[in-house]
Amino acid sequence: MIEREATVFVIDDDPSVRRGLERLLRSAGYLVELFASSREFLERAQCDQAACLVLDVRMPGQSGLELYESLVGGGYDIPTVFITGHGDIGMAVRAMKVGAVDFLPKPFDDEVFLDAVRGAIAARSRSRGDGKRRHPESFRSSSQE
Amino acid sequence: MSVVGSFRRYALGALAVGVAYYVGANLGFILRFPPATPSVMWPPNAILTAALLLVPPRWWWLYLLAAFPAHVAAELGVDWPAPLVLALFATNCSEALIAAVFIRRFSDEPARFDTLRRVVIFIVGAVLLAPFLSSFLDAAAVAAFLGESYWVVWRTRFPSNVLTELTLVPAIVMLVTAWPAWIRRAPRRRRVEAAILAVALLAVEIVVVAGTEDVGAIPGAPGTPLAFLSPLVLWAAVRFGPAGASLSLVTATLFAIWAAVHARGPFIALTLGESVAALQIFLTIVAIPLMCLAALIEERRRAQEALTERLRFEEELSGLSGAFVHVSSHEMDRAIEIWLGRLGNFLGLDRLILLRLADDQQTLAIAHSWAAPTLEPLPPASHDFSSVTARIRTKQPFVFPIPGVHPDEATRPDDPFGRHGIKSMLIEPLVAGGRVLGGLAFVAMVAERTWPEDLVQRLRLFAPIFANALSREASENAMRANESMKSAILASLSSSVAVLDREGRIIAVNEGWARYALQQSATPEAVVDLGANYLDTWRQAAREDTQHASEALMGIKAVLDRSRSGFTLEYPSHAGTGECWVAMSVVPLTRPEGGAVISYTEVTERKRAEVEAQRSRQELAHFTRVSTIGELTASLAHELNQPLTGILTNAQAARRFLDATPPDLGEIRSILRDIVEDDKRAGEVIQRLRDLLRKGESEFRPLDLNALIRDVARLLGSDTIIRNVALTLDFAPDPPIVTGDRVQLQQVVLNLLLNAMEAMAESGEGARTVVVRTQSTEMDTVQVAVQDTGTGLPAGTEDMVFEPFYTTKPAGMGMGLSIVRSIIDSHGGLIWALNNPTRGATFHFALPLARERSV
């Protein structure tokens, strides 16, 4: 499967949650890179290798949402699944607007999570098939399909 | 008015003199040998002389004026030329004036004849000099107008006037001055004696002197009947003094002259002229030594009386000075009254008044008084004597009315003393210890009275005795009042009070103590037996192992041996009905013998109120904690969600690993380890939450303040993330140990941290940072500062933020910081808030460090 070769980047400040997500993704056959904060991600992540981003919204320092906005603003277009300890509608809307693929409130079921990651990677493949970079607006319209 | 009043009095006197003059003149005409002009005895001159001796010189004119019409009326009947009548009036007046002026010039008492000196002055001035000089004028007038021989007239007039002045003047003066008093005061025996003497005198005069029989016919009898008079006039002189002598002489003279003029009596063998001359010479020669003798006897008698009085005075004085020494103050009033009475009687006063000067040093009122039996007594405080206060303060005795002021002017009706009929009064100030306490007033009301210097000096001796009595009475009354005030205060106390001696024996208890002992017999504080050792009671209680008993015992002992200056203890007492709280207080007895005063007050109500207040405070604190935690819900959900997410994710991963063949057991083991950690983590959050929500008694124990702050910061970890606040902990290297209640101090830190974060919620720009610092100070306290970069406190509200219901938040209750302050207060600490120099505010609190630095 294509999935087995894909690498998922996980960014969460909670070590236990981080390790649990890594194990789930590994059991599903993904390669996983773990980051404890936005700053760590920006320091050592090689975004080209990322098939998908799993991003915690609330973290000390730069929040997940802010990190994602800066990535989009910098031209990086990585399909992203947001996870949050206390999601609310406003936050979900904002995440989707900037191009998130999915938004999961913690705690979540393993199948739901893996489906979301799978969906994100698939979205990336489709956009690669177009052979051009997408604008956030077009991303949004496609995600609404 | 007073001048008019005295004029009326003197005018009446003058009128009486005028009448007497007229009668005397007619009597004189009877006693003369016609055709010679001068009488054998001429009373008008003596009447005038006596009047001038009795009245003050400034009124003489009135008396001379009154005599004039009497003179004219009497002499008109004689058919003399008017100029002679006038001239004779002038010579008569001149005789009286010469006599009066001379006597007033030389005699200390012109109207008295009771000393040899006064009698001699009278004889020289009135008896010899005045008739001698005036007879020249008289003889000249008679010679000029009637043509009689000058020297014959002079020779006739001189002896006749000598005799008249000698016998009549003292008799008239005595009748006016001494007679009324004698009539009032003389004992019955004296009156009887006087009556017998008068009868005997009259009998001898009628029978022997004026009788027709020649006494010479009686064999062996003296040649002249006058000899029979001698024993009687001697009797009068010896027994009745100058007054008796002069009165008996007057009657004898009148009879003898009347007899001689009518060719009867003693000198019947002589011619008329010779008979009269012999009579005059005889009577004069008898009268002069007789007067002197009477005066001498009177003087002697007075000296004797004075001596006796002096002795009695000394006796009274010594009796008085001993009288008050052993009298206790409540008998003092009675003793003072008794002695006032004795003194009043002794001194022959009308009233004797003891005046007391009030504490205001102004009001002078009657404290005690005595009145002669015929007078109404003056009740205490009934009359105001304050008008003489100023004079009393001079500490010198004074006479009232003041000498020199005319009595009529001094006793005006508007004068308080005049109104009370006080005629004259001597006031001796009462001085003790240099302080004027009042005065002793010696009062005469019936008659004016003189206060000679020697009397004043003697009366002065009484003053210090009464002064000391008053002063002693006052100080003993003050002491007794003080004493009764103290015992009234002691009795009125609802507390139980006992006095212990140095060994701890009960030496006195108040009523409250006795009452309490009756109600509760089984408690240490209920021992009532005087003399029982109170320490033993507490020793017994301490053996029965109550903690407060040994504490109380130590405290009482410490006060008794003066190692403590006081001791208080509050403890529950289980005797009687239900539980009650007792406050014991022990204070040292400030006296050389030592001892202590111990008192018990029931404070159950207060204790109950304190417990109630404590409970309310705790409930309020709990309520605010719960509501504070309500604000944290979102952050707490996050805090719990993290471990739960970890657990779920890891558990599901484990299930997937188990499905694989072969299952990766190593992986599964590490998953399980993570799950256990996550579970513990969630448990801790819940535990911390439960701690904060706990409701119960505060529990003071040593705490590490750094650890406590760290725990609270952990609870707020998610909140800081949500609010995007950087929380920094900057702790003192040595853990600061304080004694306190964990939950309450956590509440303090929680409130201050939330407060800091909320303060920054509104400030948009700049880093949001909260720094918590702990720092031990030199004062054995730890100081905690919570510093934020928020909006800061409105200027001037730094102190108000701790007031209840003060809030700047729309939804705030304003209780948070007030609870914080009450918690810090109850930990013996201080809390304050200051704005930072740049941005935000810092809340500080300081707590005393625990003595032992171990948790």
Coordinates of N, CA, C and O in Angstrom, one line a residue, chain B residues 73-123:
Chain B
A73 N -38.2 126.0 130.8 CA -39.5 125.7 131.4 C -39.4 125.6 132.9 O -40.3 126.2 133.6
A74 N -38.3 125.0 133.4 CA -38.2 124.8 134.8 C -37.9 126.2 135.5 O -38.5 126.5 136.6
E75 N -37.1 127.0 134.9 CA -36.6 128.2 135.5 C -37.5 129.5 135.3 O -37.4 130.5 136.0
L76 N -38.4 129.3 134.4 CA -39.3 130.5 134.2 C -40.2 130.8 135.4 O -40.5 131.9 135.8
G77 N -40.5 129.6 136.1 CA -41.4 129.7 137.3 C -40.7 130.5 138.4 O -41.3 130.9 139.4
V78 N -39.4 130.7 138.3 CA -38.7 131.3 139.5 C -38.6 132.8 139.4 O -38.1 133.5 140.2
D79 N -39.1 133.3 138.2 CA -39.1 134.8 138.1 C -37.8 135.4 138.0 O -37.4 136.4 138.6
W80 N -36.9 134.7 137.3 CA -35.6 135.2 137.0 C -35.5 135.9 135.7 O -36.3 135.6 134.8
P81 N -34.6 136.9 135.5 CA -34.5 137.5 134.2 C -34.0 136.5 133.2 O -33.2 135.6 133.5
A82 N -34.5 136.7 132.0 CA -34.2 135.7 130.9 C -32.7 135.6 130.7 O -32.2 134.4 130.5
P83 N -31.9 136.7 130.6 CA -30.5 136.5 130.4 C -29.9 135.6 131.5 O -29.0 134.8 131.2
L84 N -30.4 135.7 132.7 CA -29.8 134.8 133.7 C -30.1 133.4 133.5 O -29.3 132.5 133.6
V85 N -31.4 133.2 133.0 CA -31.8 131.8 132.7 C -30.9 131.2 131.7 O -30.3 130.1 131.8
L86 N -30.6 132.0 130.6 CA -29.7 131.5 129.5 C -28.3 131.3 130.0 O -27.7 130.3 129.8
A87 N -27.8 132.2 130.9 CA -26.5 132.1 131.4 C -26.3 130.9 132.2 O -25.3 130.2 132.1
L88 N -27.4 130.6 133.0 CA -27.3 129.5 133.9 C -27.3 128.2 133.1 O -26.6 127.2 133.4
F89 N -28.0 128.2 132.0 CA -28.0 127.0 131.1 C -26.6 126.8 130.5 O -26.1 125.7 130.5
A90 N -26.0 127.9 130.1 CA -24.6 127.8 129.6 C -23.7 127.2 130.7 O -22.9 126.4 130.4
T91 N -23.8 127.7 131.9 CA -22.9 127.2 133.0 C -23.2 125.7 133.2 O -22.2 124.9 133.4
N92 N -24.4 125.4 133.3 CA -24.8 124.0 133.5 C -24.2 123.1 132.4 O -23.5 122.1 132.7
C93 N -24.3 123.5 131.1 CA -23.8 122.8 130.0 C -22.3 122.7 130.1 O -21.6 121.7 129.9
S94 N -21.7 123.8 130.5 CA -20.2 123.9 130.6 C -19.7 122.8 131.6 O -18.7 122.1 131.3
E95 N -20.4 122.7 132.7 CA -20.0 121.8 133.7 C -20.0 120.3 133.1 O -19.1 119.6 133.2
A96 N -21.2 120.0 132.5 CA -21.3 118.6 131.9 C -20.2 118.4 130.8 O -19.6 117.3 130.8
L97 N -20.0 119.4 130.0 CA -19.0 119.3 128.9 C -17.6 119.1 129.4 O -16.9 118.2 129.0
I98 N -17.2 119.9 130.4 CA -15.9 119.8 131.0 C -15.7 118.3 131.6 O -14.7 117.7 131.3
A99 N -16.7 117.9 132.3 CA -16.6 116.6 132.9 C -16.5 115.5 131.9 O -15.6 114.6 131.9
A100 N -17.4 115.5 130.8 CA -17.4 114.5 129.8 C -16.2 114.5 129.0 O -15.6 113.4 128.7
V101 N -15.7 115.7 128.6 CA -14.5 115.7 127.8 C -13.3 115.2 128.6 O -12.5 114.4 128.1
F102 N -13.2 115.6 129.9 CA -12.1 115.1 130.7 C -12.1 113.6 130.8 O -11.1 112.9 130.6
I103 N -13.3 113.1 131.2 CA -13.3 111.6 131.4 C -13.1 110.8 130.1 O -12.3 109.9 130.1
R104 N -13.7 111.3 129.0 CA -13.5 110.6 127.8 C -12.0 110.7 127.3 O -11.5 109.7 126.7
R105 N -11.3 111.7 127.7 CA -9.9 111.9 127.4 C -9.1 110.9 128.1 O -8.1 110.3 127.6
F106 N -9.4 110.7 129.4 CA -8.5 109.9 130.3 C -8.9 108.5 130.6 O -8.1 107.6 130.9
S107 N -10.2 108.2 130.5 CA -10.7 106.9 130.9 C -10.8 105.9 129.7 O -11.2 106.4 128.6
D108 N -10.5 104.7 130.0 CA -10.7 103.7 128.9 C -12.2 103.4 128.7 O -12.6 103.1 127.6
E109 N -13.0 103.5 129.7 CA -14.4 103.2 129.7 C -15.1 104.3 130.4 O -15.3 104.2 131.6
P110 N -15.5 105.4 129.7 CA -16.0 106.6 130.4 C -17.3 106.3 131.2 O -17.5 106.9 132.2
A111 N -18.1 105.3 130.8 CA -19.3 105.0 131.5 C -19.2 103.9 132.5 O -20.2 103.3 132.8
R112 N -18.0 103.6 132.9 CA -17.9 102.5 134.0 C -17.1 103.1 135.1 O -16.2 103.9 135.0
F113 N -17.5 102.5 136.3 CA -16.8 103.0 137.5 C -16.4 101.8 138.4 O -16.5 101.8 139.6
D114 N -15.9 100.8 137.7 CA -15.6 99.6 138.4 C -14.1 99.3 138.6 O -13.7 98.2 139.0
T115 N -13.3 100.3 138.2 CA -11.9 100.1 138.6 C -11.5 101.4 139.4 O -12.1 102.5 139.2
L116 N -10.4 101.3 140.2 CA -10.0 102.4 141.0 C -9.6 103.6 140.0 O -9.9 104.7 140.3
R117 N -8.9 103.2 139.0 CA -8.5 104.2 138.0 C -9.6 105.0 137.4 O -9.6 106.2 137.4
R118 N -10.7 104.3 137.0 CA -11.8 104.9 136.4 C -12.5 105.8 137.5 O -13.0 106.9 137.1
V119 N -12.6 105.3 138.7 CA -13.2 106.1 139.7 C -12.5 107.4 140.0 O -13.0 108.5 140.1
V120 N -11.1 107.3 140.1 CA -10.3 108.4 140.4 C -10.4 109.5 139.2 O -10.6 110.7 139.5
I121 N -10.4 109.0 138.0 CA -10.5 109.9 136.9 C -11.9 110.6 137.0 O -12.0 111.8 136.8
F122 N -12.9 109.8 137.3 CA -14.3 110.4 137.4 C -14.3 111.5 138.5 O -14.8 112.6 138.3
I123 N -13.7 111.2 139.7 CA -13.7 112.1 140.8 C -12.9 113.4 140.4 O -13.4 114.5 140.6

